[in-house]
Amino acid sequence: MIKFANRECNTLLIFIKMEAVTIKYTIIKNRNQYDAYCNQLEILLTNENSESFQDEIDLLTLLIEKYDDENSILKQVDPITLLRSFMHDHHLKPQDMTGILGISKGYVSDILNYKKGLSKEVIRKLADHFKVRQEAFNRPYKLISPVNTYLRNASVMNTTKQLQ
């Protein structure tokens, strides 16, 4: 370590001898890099000595989560469309969701047809089952009012019917 004193400002400057080090991981900039980091993380997690790589696992997890947060399409998709997509990907039927969520077939049907919203408990169970954050399902979306389903205009469809 080398120390220099600046007499005019009464400041002590400290310069440390630095060596050039190659960085193994950087901020993820594209999908190919993201996929490579995910594969590397999976390899490290399945390794028998994963404790010895804990810092590397933590760093990769942090980089992958940062990329997911910035590039997530989950923010653009309404929760029901996301649920339908997960159901399709996991080959689940609405009947299967009754067992997973512990709710009736009618309630599952109403949720999938935008007639009822997702309760906090249902959101928790969905997030846990599909291994995503609760925020993916805990976002506002428009419900279809059954009173006005005959209307074609979406802005009118979600208003209450005036009784005479």
Backbone as a printed PyTorch tensor [residue, N CA C, xyz], in Angstrom:
tensor([[[  0.8510,  -1.1580,   0.0000],
         [  0.0000,   0.0000,   0.0000],
         [  0.9010,   1.2260,   0.0000]],

        [[  0.5490,   2.2000,  -0.8070],
         [  1.3170,   3.4340,  -0.9140],
         [  0.4490,   4.5700,  -0.4240]],

        [[  0.9910,   5.4280,   0.4290],
         [  0.2400,   6.5620,   0.9570],
         [  0.8470,   7.8550,   0.4460]],

        [[  0.0030,   8.7940,   0.0790],
         [  0.4320,  10.1280,  -0.3310],
         [ -0.3360,  11.1400,   0.4990]],

        [[  0.3550,  12.1360,   0.9410],
         [ -0.3030,  13.1920,   1.7110],
         [ -0.3520,  14.4440,   0.8590]],

        [[ -1.5090,  15.0470,   0.8170],
         [ -1.6830,  16.3010,   0.1110],
         [ -1.6990,  17.4000,   1.1710]],

        [[ -0.6700,  18.2330,   1.2130],
         [ -0.5330,  19.2280,   2.2710],
         [ -1.5260,  20.3720,   2.1150]],

        [[ -1.9340,  20.6850,   0.8850],
         [ -2.8220,  21.8270,   0.6890],
         [ -4.2210,  21.5480,   1.2380]],

        [[ -4.7220,  20.3560,   1.0490],
         [ -6.0880,  20.0480,   1.4640],
         [ -6.1420,  19.2360,   2.7530]],

        [[ -5.0150,  18.9180,   3.3210],
         [ -4.9490,  18.0560,   4.4950],
         [ -5.6920,  16.7300,   4.2570]],

        [[ -5.5300,  16.1980,   3.0630],
         [ -6.1880,  14.9630,   2.6900],
         [ -5.1580,  13.8680,   2.5280]],

        [[ -5.4610,  12.7100,   3.0250],
         [ -4.5870,  11.5620,   2.8840],
         [ -5.1480,  10.6860,   1.7740]],

        [[ -4.3970,  10.5190,   0.7220],
         [ -4.8180,   9.6870,  -0.4000],
         [ -4.1660,   8.3270,  -0.2690]],

        [[ -4.9420,   7.2920,  -0.4580],
         [ -4.4190,   5.9420,  -0.3450],
         [ -4.6270,   5.2440,  -1.6850]],

        [[ -3.5410,   4.7280,  -2.2340],
         [ -3.5950,   3.9890,  -3.4780],
         [ -3.2000,   2.5450,  -3.1730]],

        [[ -3.9920,   1.6390,  -3.6200],
         [ -3.7300,   0.2310,  -3.3960],
         [ -3.2930,  -0.3860,  -4.7150]],

        [[ -2.2600,  -1.2000,  -4.6460],
         [ -1.7920,  -1.8730,  -5.8450],
         [ -2.9010,  -2.8220,  -6.3060]],

        [[ -3.3790,  -2.6370,  -7.5230],
         [ -4.4950,  -3.4250,  -8.0420],
         [ -3.9800,  -4.3390,  -9.1440]],

        [[ -4.5030,  -5.5110,  -9.1700],
         [ -4.1610,  -6.4670, -10.2000],
         [ -5.3590,  -6.6560, -11.1290]],

        [[ -5.0840,  -6.9270, -12.3790],
         [ -6.1490,  -7.1880, -13.3350],
         [ -6.7110,  -8.5820, -13.0770]],

        [[ -8.0010,  -8.6510, -12.8760],
         [ -8.6660,  -9.9100, -12.5960],
         [ -9.7980, -10.0730, -13.6030]],

        [[ -9.9070, -11.2410, -14.1780],
         [-11.0270, -11.4790, -15.0840],
         [-12.2520, -11.8350, -14.2570]],

        [[-13.3500, -11.2720, -14.6320],
         [-14.6040, -11.4950, -13.9220],
         [-15.3070, -12.6720, -14.5740]],

        [[-15.6890, -13.6330, -13.7500],
         [-16.3270, -14.8370, -14.2770],
         [-17.7630, -14.5660, -14.7230]],

        [[-18.4690, -13.7200, -13.9680],
         [-19.8660, -13.4080, -14.2900],
         [-20.0440, -11.9000, -14.3660]],

        [[-20.8820, -11.4750, -15.3120],
         [-21.1970, -10.0540, -15.4730],
         [-22.7070,  -9.9050, -15.4910]],

        [[-23.1710,  -8.6860, -15.5330],
         [-24.6040,  -8.4220, -15.6330],
         [-25.1130,  -9.0260, -16.9440]],

        [[-26.2410,  -9.6840, -16.8750],
         [-26.7960, -10.3700, -18.0450],
         [-27.3500,  -9.3400, -19.0280]],

        [[-26.9060,  -9.4590, -20.2740],
         [-27.2880,  -8.4790, -21.2910],
         [-28.1870,  -9.0420, -22.3800]],

        [[-28.2680, -10.3780, -22.5140],
         [-29.1130, -10.9510, -23.5580],
         [-29.6280, -12.3240, -23.1330]],

        [[-30.5170, -12.8660, -23.9260],
         [-31.1780, -14.1250, -23.5900],
         [-30.2060, -15.3140, -23.6060]],

        [[-29.2360, -15.3080, -24.5250],
         [-28.2700, -16.4040, -24.5790],
         [-27.4290, -16.4610, -23.3020]],

        [[-26.9980, -15.2940, -22.8450],
         [-26.2300, -15.2240, -21.6110],
         [-27.1010, -15.6640, -20.4280]],

        [[-28.3530, -15.2530, -20.4300],
         [-29.2970, -15.6520, -19.3930],
         [-29.4350, -17.1760, -19.3420]],

        [[-29.6370, -17.7960, -20.5080],
         [-29.7770, -19.2520, -20.5720],
         [-28.5090, -19.9530, -20.0810]],

        [[-27.3560, -19.4240, -20.4570],
         [-26.0840, -20.0130, -20.0270],
         [-25.9340, -19.9290, -18.5090]],

        [[-26.2900, -18.7970, -17.9300],
         [-26.1970, -18.6380, -16.4790],
         [-27.1860, -19.5600, -15.7580]],

        [[-28.3860, -19.7190, -16.3120],
         [-29.3640, -20.6380, -15.7170],
         [-28.8400, -22.0690, -15.7360]],

        [[-28.2370, -22.4630, -16.8490],
         [-27.6670, -23.8070, -16.9420],
         [-26.5300, -23.9860, -15.9390]],

        [[-25.6780, -22.9800, -15.8180],
         [-24.5630, -23.0420, -14.8710],
         [-25.0820, -23.1410, -13.4330]],

        [[-26.1180, -22.3770, -13.1210],
         [-26.7080, -22.4210, -11.7800],
         [-27.2830, -23.8010, -11.4920]],

        [[-27.9410, -24.3890, -12.4700],
         [-28.5000, -25.7260, -12.2920],
         [-27.3940, -26.7510, -12.0410]],

        [[-26.2980, -26.6350, -12.7580],
         [-25.1590, -27.5370, -12.5580],
         [-24.6100, -27.3890, -11.1440]],

        [[-24.4480, -26.1370, -10.7070],
         [-23.9110, -25.9030,  -9.3660],
         [-24.8480, -26.4250,  -8.2740]],

        [[-26.1510, -26.2680,  -8.4850],
         [-27.1130, -26.7090,  -7.4820],
         [-27.2140, -28.2290,  -7.3990]],

        [[-26.9640, -28.9170,  -8.5070],
         [-27.0380, -30.3760,  -8.4960],
         [-25.7140, -31.0170,  -8.0930]],

        [[-24.6790, -30.2040,  -7.9580],
         [-23.3710, -30.6960,  -7.5320],
         [-23.4330, -31.1310,  -6.0760]],

        [[-22.7480, -32.2170,  -5.7430],
         [-22.7530, -32.7130,  -4.3710],
         [-22.0830, -31.7390,  -3.4070]],

        [[-21.1080, -30.9900,  -3.8670],
         [-20.3910, -30.0250,  -3.0200],
         [-20.9230, -28.6150,  -3.2340]],

        [[-22.2330, -28.4680,  -3.3140],
         [-22.8090, -27.1470,  -3.6140],
         [-22.5030, -26.1300,  -2.5280]],

        [[-22.2370, -26.5700,  -1.2920],
         [-21.8990, -25.6200,  -0.2170],
         [-20.6000, -24.8800,  -0.5170]],

        [[-19.6650, -25.5550,  -1.1760],
         [-18.3840, -24.9160,  -1.4810],
         [-18.5260, -23.8690,  -2.5810]],

        [[-19.6220, -23.9030,  -3.3230],
         [-19.8710, -22.9410,  -4.3870],
         [-20.9640, -21.9440,  -4.0150]],

        [[-21.2520, -21.7950,  -2.7360],
         [-22.3910, -20.9940,  -2.2970],
         [-22.3020, -19.5420,  -2.7690]],

        [[-21.1160, -18.9280,  -2.7320],
         [-20.9800, -17.5410,  -3.2080],
         [-21.2910, -17.4390,  -4.6890]],

        [[-20.8310, -18.4060,  -5.4550],
         [-21.0980, -18.4130,  -6.8910],
         [-22.5880, -18.6260,  -7.1620]],

        [[-23.2150, -19.5010,  -6.3960],
         [-24.6630, -19.7470,  -6.5220],
         [-25.4420, -18.4810,  -6.1890]],

        [[-25.0560, -17.8120,  -5.1100],
         [-25.7320, -16.5710,  -4.7150],
         [-25.5870, -15.4930,  -5.7820]],

        [[-24.3980, -15.3660,  -6.3520],
         [-24.1630, -14.3510,  -7.3860],
         [-24.9840, -14.6540,  -8.6340]],

        [[-24.9770, -15.8950,  -9.0830],
         [-25.7680, -16.2570, -10.2610],
         [-27.2560, -16.0470, -10.0240]],

        [[-27.7150, -16.4060,  -8.8450],
         [-29.1270, -16.2100,  -8.5070],
         [-29.4910, -14.7370,  -8.5630]],

        [[-28.6430, -13.8990,  -8.0090],
         [-28.8780, -12.4550,  -8.0160],
         [-28.9060, -11.9030,  -9.4420]],

        [[-27.9650, -12.3130, -10.2720],
         [-27.9260, -11.8390, -11.6580],
         [-29.1440, -12.3090, -12.4480]],

        [[-29.5420, -13.5400, -12.2370],
         [-30.7100, -14.0840, -12.9480],
         [-31.9880, -13.3840, -12.4980]],

        [[-32.1410, -13.1600, -11.2010],
         [-33.3270, -12.4540, -10.6960],
         [-33.3840, -11.0270, -11.2200]],

        [[-32.2420, -10.3580, -11.2930],
         [-32.1980,  -8.9860, -11.8120],
         [-32.6520,  -8.9700, -13.2760]],

        [[-32.1620,  -9.9040, -14.0650],
         [-32.5620,  -9.9810, -15.4700],
         [-34.0570, -10.2910, -15.5820]],

        [[-34.5450, -11.2230, -14.7490],
         [-35.9670, -11.5590, -14.7630],
         [-36.8310, -10.3440, -14.4440]],

        [[-36.4330,  -9.5800, -13.4380],
         [-37.2000,  -8.3960, -13.0530],
         [-37.2520,  -7.3690, -14.1700]],

        [[-36.1470,  -7.1870, -14.8600],
         [-36.0810,  -6.1630, -15.9060],
         [-36.7170,  -6.6070, -17.2170]],

        [[-36.7320,  -7.8940, -17.4850],
         [-37.2000,  -8.3830, -18.7790],
         [-38.4110,  -9.2860, -18.6820]],

        [[-39.0860,  -9.2410, -17.5710],
         [-40.1980, -10.1460, -17.3500],
         [-41.4070,  -9.7670, -18.1890]],

        [[-41.9500, -10.7570, -18.8800],
         [-43.2010, -10.5320, -19.6090],
         [-44.3870, -10.7030, -18.6740]],

        [[-44.1120, -11.1960, -17.4480],
         [-45.2030, -11.3860, -16.4990],
         [-45.8890, -10.0740, -16.1670]],

        [[-45.1640,  -8.9670, -16.2540],
         [-45.7500,  -7.6630, -15.9420],
         [-46.7460,  -7.2280, -17.0160]],

        [[-46.6280,  -7.7960, -18.2070],
         [-47.4740,  -7.3830, -19.3180],
         [-48.7080,  -8.2650, -19.4700]],

        [[-48.7220,  -9.4210, -18.8440],
         [-49.8030, -10.3810, -19.0170],
         [-50.7210, -10.3220, -17.8020]],

        [[-52.0250, -10.3300, -18.0540],
         [-52.9410, -10.3240, -16.9140],
         [-52.8940, -11.6860, -16.2140]],

        [[-53.2270, -11.7490, -14.9360],
         [-53.0720, -12.9840, -14.1610],
         [-53.8250, -14.1970, -14.7090]],

        [[-54.9820, -13.9820, -15.3060],
         [-55.7540, -15.1190, -15.8090],
         [-55.1120, -15.6960, -17.0650]],

        [[-54.6070, -14.8430, -17.9350],
         [-53.8900, -15.3190, -19.1160],
         [-52.6440, -16.0890, -18.6900]],

        [[-51.9620, -15.5820, -17.6750],
         [-50.7870, -16.2640, -17.1430],
         [-51.1780, -17.6220, -16.5620]],

        [[-52.2700, -17.6720, -15.8080],
         [-52.7410, -18.9250, -15.2260],
         [-53.0790, -19.9240, -16.3230]],

        [[-53.7780, -19.4700, -17.3530],
         [-54.1310, -20.3630, -18.4620],
         [-52.8700, -20.9010, -19.1480]],

        [[-51.8630, -20.0320, -19.2830],
         [-50.5930, -20.4470, -19.8920],
         [-49.9020, -21.5050, -19.0440]],

        [[-49.8520, -21.2900, -17.7280],
         [-49.2480, -22.2760, -16.8300],
         [-50.0230, -23.6030, -16.8870]],

        [[-51.3380, -23.5110, -16.9200],
         [-52.1560, -24.7180, -16.9820],
         [-51.8630, -25.4870, -18.2750]],

        [[-51.7210, -24.7620, -19.3790],
         [-51.4150, -25.3930, -20.6630],
         [-50.0360, -26.0450, -20.6230]],

        [[-49.0460, -25.3200, -20.0930],
         [-47.6740, -25.8350, -20.0380],
         [-47.5490, -27.0630, -19.1500]],

        [[-48.3440, -27.1110, -18.0720],
         [-48.2810, -28.2400, -17.1400],
         [-49.3640, -29.2920, -17.4060]],

        [[-50.0690, -29.1390, -18.5350],
         [-51.1260, -30.0770, -18.9330],
         [-52.1630, -30.2540, -17.8220]],

        [[-52.6160, -29.1260, -17.2700],
         [-53.6200, -29.1450, -16.2080],
         [-54.9680, -28.7210, -16.7640]],

        [[-56.0160, -29.3470, -16.2710],
         [-57.3860, -29.0010, -16.6260],
         [-57.9900, -28.2270, -15.4590]],

        [[-59.0950, -27.5320, -15.6970],
         [-59.7470, -26.8260, -14.5840],
         [-60.0790, -27.7470, -13.4020]],

        [[-60.4210, -29.0140, -13.7020],
         [-60.6990, -29.9650, -12.6180],
         [-59.4620, -30.1810, -11.7510]],

        [[-58.2760, -30.1820, -12.3660],
         [-57.0340, -30.3540, -11.6120],
         [-56.8020, -29.1720, -10.6770]],

        [[-57.2290, -27.9940, -11.0990],
         [-57.0170, -26.7850, -10.2980],
         [-57.8640, -26.8160,  -9.0270]],

        [[-58.9870, -27.5180,  -9.0530],
         [-59.8150, -27.5990,  -7.8410],
         [-59.0530, -28.2860,  -6.7160]],

        [[-58.3190, -29.3400,  -7.0360],
         [-57.5260, -30.0340,  -6.0340],
         [-56.3200, -29.2330,  -5.5820]],

        [[-55.6750, -28.5630,  -6.5220],
         [-54.4810, -27.7630,  -6.1950],
         [-54.8480, -26.5810,  -5.3160]],

        [[-55.9490, -25.9050,  -5.6620],
         [-56.3290, -24.6770,  -4.9560],
         [-57.2910, -24.9220,  -3.8020]],

        [[-57.9210, -26.0820,  -3.7690],
         [-58.8790, -26.3730,  -2.7160],
         [-60.1470, -25.5460,  -2.8230]],

        [[-60.5960, -25.3160,  -4.0600],
         [-61.8110, -24.5380,  -4.2980],
         [-62.7410, -25.3350,  -5.2140]],

        [[-63.9720, -24.8750,  -5.3480],
         [-64.9620, -25.6010,  -6.1470],
         [-64.7230, -25.4180,  -7.6490]],

        [[-65.3170, -26.3260,  -8.4370],
         [-65.2090, -26.2380,  -9.8940],
         [-65.8440, -24.9500, -10.4090]],

        [[-66.9460, -24.5430,  -9.7720],
         [-67.6280, -23.3150, -10.1810],
         [-66.7600, -22.0810,  -9.9760]],

        [[-66.0440, -22.0470,  -8.8530],
         [-65.1680, -20.9070,  -8.5730],
         [-64.0000, -20.8820,  -9.5640]],

        [[-63.4370, -22.0600,  -9.8830],
         [-62.3580, -22.1290, -10.8810],
         [-62.8820, -21.6310, -12.2230]],

        [[-64.0720, -22.0570, -12.5970],
         [-64.6780, -21.6270, -13.8570],
         [-64.8770, -20.1130, -13.8780]],

        [[-65.3900, -19.5700, -12.7740],
         [-65.6010, -18.1200, -12.7010],
         [-64.2830, -17.3520, -12.8000]],

        [[-63.2380, -17.8700, -12.1860],
         [-61.9200, -17.2240, -12.2710],
         [-61.4200, -17.2410, -13.7080]],

        [[-61.4730, -18.4110, -14.3460],
         [-60.9500, -18.5520, -15.7120],
         [-61.7720, -17.7820, -16.7400]],

        [[-63.0220, -17.4680, -16.4160],
         [-63.8820, -16.6980, -17.3270],
         [-64.0240, -15.2330, -16.9070]],

        [[-63.1100, -14.7790, -16.0580],
         [-63.0480, -13.3720, -15.6280],
         [-64.3130, -12.9150, -14.8900]],

        [[-65.0040, -13.8250, -14.2400],
         [-66.2140, -13.4480, -13.5160],
         [-65.9310, -13.1630, -12.0480]],

        [[-64.8790, -13.7970, -11.4970],
         [-64.4790, -13.5660, -10.1110],
         [-62.9820, -13.3490, -10.0520]],

        [[-62.5730, -12.5580,  -9.0680],
         [-61.1580, -12.2740,  -8.8890],
         [-60.4580, -13.3540,  -8.0780]],

        [[-59.1490, -13.2740,  -8.0580],
         [-58.3390, -14.2150,  -7.2870],
         [-58.2450, -13.7450,  -5.8400]],

        [[-58.5450, -14.6220,  -4.9030],
         [-58.4130, -14.2790,  -3.4880],
         [-56.9370, -14.3650,  -3.0900]],

        [[-56.6200, -13.8130,  -1.9290],
         [-55.2350, -13.8580,  -1.4440],
         [-54.7570, -15.2930,  -1.2830]],

        [[-55.6210, -16.1350,  -0.7590],
         [-55.2510, -17.5410,  -0.5440],
         [-55.0030, -18.2490,  -1.8710]],

        [[-55.8380, -17.9910,  -2.8670],
         [-55.6670, -18.6010,  -4.1900],
         [-54.3720, -18.1070,  -4.8120]],

        [[-54.0760, -16.8320,  -4.6750],
         [-52.8280, -16.2700,  -5.2090],
         [-51.6340, -16.9640,  -4.5650]],

        [[-51.6750, -17.1410,  -3.2450],
         [-50.5660, -17.8200,  -2.5480],
         [-50.3840, -19.2470,  -3.0640]],

        [[-51.4840, -19.9550,  -3.2130],
         [-51.3990, -21.3460,  -3.6620],
         [-50.9030, -21.4370,  -5.1100]],

        [[-51.3670, -20.5350,  -5.9720],
         [-50.9060, -20.5310,  -7.3600],
         [-49.4150, -20.2460,  -7.4420]],

        [[-48.9680, -19.2400,  -6.7090],
         [-47.5470, -18.8750,  -6.7170],
         [-46.6890, -20.0230,  -6.1990]],

        [[-47.1610, -20.6850,  -5.1590],
         [-46.4220, -21.8020,  -4.5900],
         [-46.3810, -22.9830,  -5.5540]],

        [[-47.5040, -23.2820,  -6.1680],
         [-47.5730, -24.4380,  -7.0710],
         [-46.7200, -24.2250,  -8.3330]],

        [[-46.7980, -23.0330,  -8.9230],
         [-46.0830, -22.7750, -10.1740],
         [-44.6950, -22.1690,  -9.9520]],

        [[-44.2940, -22.0270,  -8.7040],
         [-42.9540, -21.5370,  -8.3350],
         [-42.6400, -20.1730,  -8.9490]],

        [[-43.5770, -19.2400,  -8.7750],
         [-43.3730, -17.8550,  -9.2070],
         [-43.6890, -16.9490,  -8.0270]],

        [[-43.3450, -15.6990,  -8.1620],
         [-43.6630, -14.7270,  -7.1130],
         [-45.1530, -14.4420,  -7.1100]],

        [[-45.6660, -14.1060,  -5.9490],
         [-47.0990, -13.8080,  -5.8320],
         [-47.4890, -12.5960,  -6.6770]],

        [[-46.5490, -11.6970,  -6.9070],
         [-46.8400, -10.4970,  -7.7030],
         [-47.3170, -10.8490,  -9.1110]],

        [[-46.9430, -12.0210,  -9.6090],
         [-47.3600, -12.4310, -10.9520],
         [-48.8810, -12.5480, -11.0360]],

        [[-49.5130, -13.0000,  -9.9470],
         [-50.9660, -13.1530,  -9.9270],
         [-51.6710, -12.0270,  -9.1840]],

        [[-50.9350, -11.2450,  -8.4400],
         [-51.5330, -10.1980,  -7.6070],
         [-51.4800,  -8.8470,  -8.3160]],

        [[-52.1190,  -8.7870,  -9.4830],
         [-52.1890,  -7.5480, -10.2520],
         [-53.6190,  -7.3240, -10.6980]],

        [[-53.9800,  -6.0640, -10.8780],
         [-55.3720,  -5.7910, -11.2710],
         [-55.6570,  -6.2380, -12.7060]],

        [[-56.8680,  -6.6750, -12.9150],
         [-57.3550,  -7.0090, -14.2490],
         [-58.8670,  -6.8330, -14.2430]],

        [[-59.4300,  -6.6560, -15.4180],
         [-60.8610,  -6.3820, -15.5190],
         [-61.6740,  -7.6600, -15.4360]],

        [[-62.7260,  -7.5840, -14.6410],
         [-63.6860,  -8.6740, -14.5630],
         [-64.8410,  -8.3750, -15.4950]],

        [[-65.4840,  -9.4210, -15.9710],
         [-66.6500,  -9.2520, -16.8350],
         [-67.8890,  -9.3780, -15.9620]],

        [[-68.6840,  -8.3340, -15.9570],
         [-69.9150,  -8.3450, -15.1730],
         [-70.9310,  -9.2430, -15.8770]],

        [[-71.4480, -10.2700, -15.2040],
         [-72.3810, -11.1910, -15.8670],
         [-73.6760, -10.5200, -16.2950]],

        [[-74.0270,  -9.3940, -15.6800],
         [-75.2510,  -8.6860, -16.0350],
         [-75.1560,  -8.1240, -17.4490]],

        [[-73.9530,  -7.6970, -17.8550],
         [-73.7800,  -7.0220, -19.1400],
         [-73.0420,  -7.8630, -20.1770]],

        [[-73.0350,  -9.1620, -20.0650],
         [-72.2690,  -9.9830, -21.0010],
         [-72.7870,  -9.9100, -22.4360]],

        [[-74.0330,  -9.5020, -22.6290],
         [-74.5870,  -9.4090, -23.9790],
         [-74.0280,  -8.2100, -24.7440]],

        [[-73.3890,  -7.2640, -24.0500],
         [-72.8410,  -6.0810, -24.7060],
         [-71.5020,  -6.4050, -25.3470]],

        [[-71.2390,  -5.8190, -26.5060],
         [-69.9850,  -6.0760, -27.2100],
         [-68.9080,  -5.0660, -26.8460]],

        [[-69.2870,  -3.9110, -26.3750],
         [-68.3320,  -2.8650, -26.0450],
         [-67.7210,  -3.1580, -24.6750]],

        [[-66.4080,  -3.3660, -24.6260],
         [-65.7390,  -3.7640, -23.3830],
         [-65.8400,  -2.6860, -22.3100]],

        [[-65.8630,  -1.4240, -22.6930],
         [-65.9360,  -0.3740, -21.6790],
         [-67.3120,  -0.3420, -21.0180]],

        [[-68.3490,  -0.7070, -21.7490],
         [-69.6950,  -0.7510, -21.1920],
         [-69.9070,  -2.0640, -20.4430]],

        [[-69.2390,  -3.1160, -20.8920],
         [-69.4270,  -4.4510, -20.3230],
         [-69.1400,  -4.4760, -18.8200]],

        [[-68.2010,  -3.6780, -18.3630],
         [-67.8010,  -3.7260, -16.9620],
         [-68.4820,  -2.6820, -16.0980]],

        [[-69.5200,  -2.0680, -16.5870],
         [-70.2850,  -1.1300, -15.7770],
         [-71.5380,  -1.8300, -15.2760]],

        [[-72.0860,  -1.3380, -14.2030],
         [-73.3020,  -1.9620, -13.6630],
         [-74.5070,  -1.5410, -14.4750]],

        [[-75.4730,  -2.4280, -14.5650],
         [-76.6810,  -2.1710, -15.3310],
         [-77.5960,  -1.2390, -14.5280]],

        [[-78.1330,  -0.2540, -15.1940],
         [-79.0500,   0.6750, -14.5410],
         [-80.4320,   0.0390, -14.4670]],

        [[-80.9760,  -0.0400, -13.2700],
         [-82.3190,  -0.5840, -13.0890],
         [-83.3440,   0.5250, -13.1800]],

        [[-84.5060,   0.2350, -13.7830],
         [-85.5490,   1.2510, -13.9330],
         [-86.6680,   1.0220, -12.9620]]])
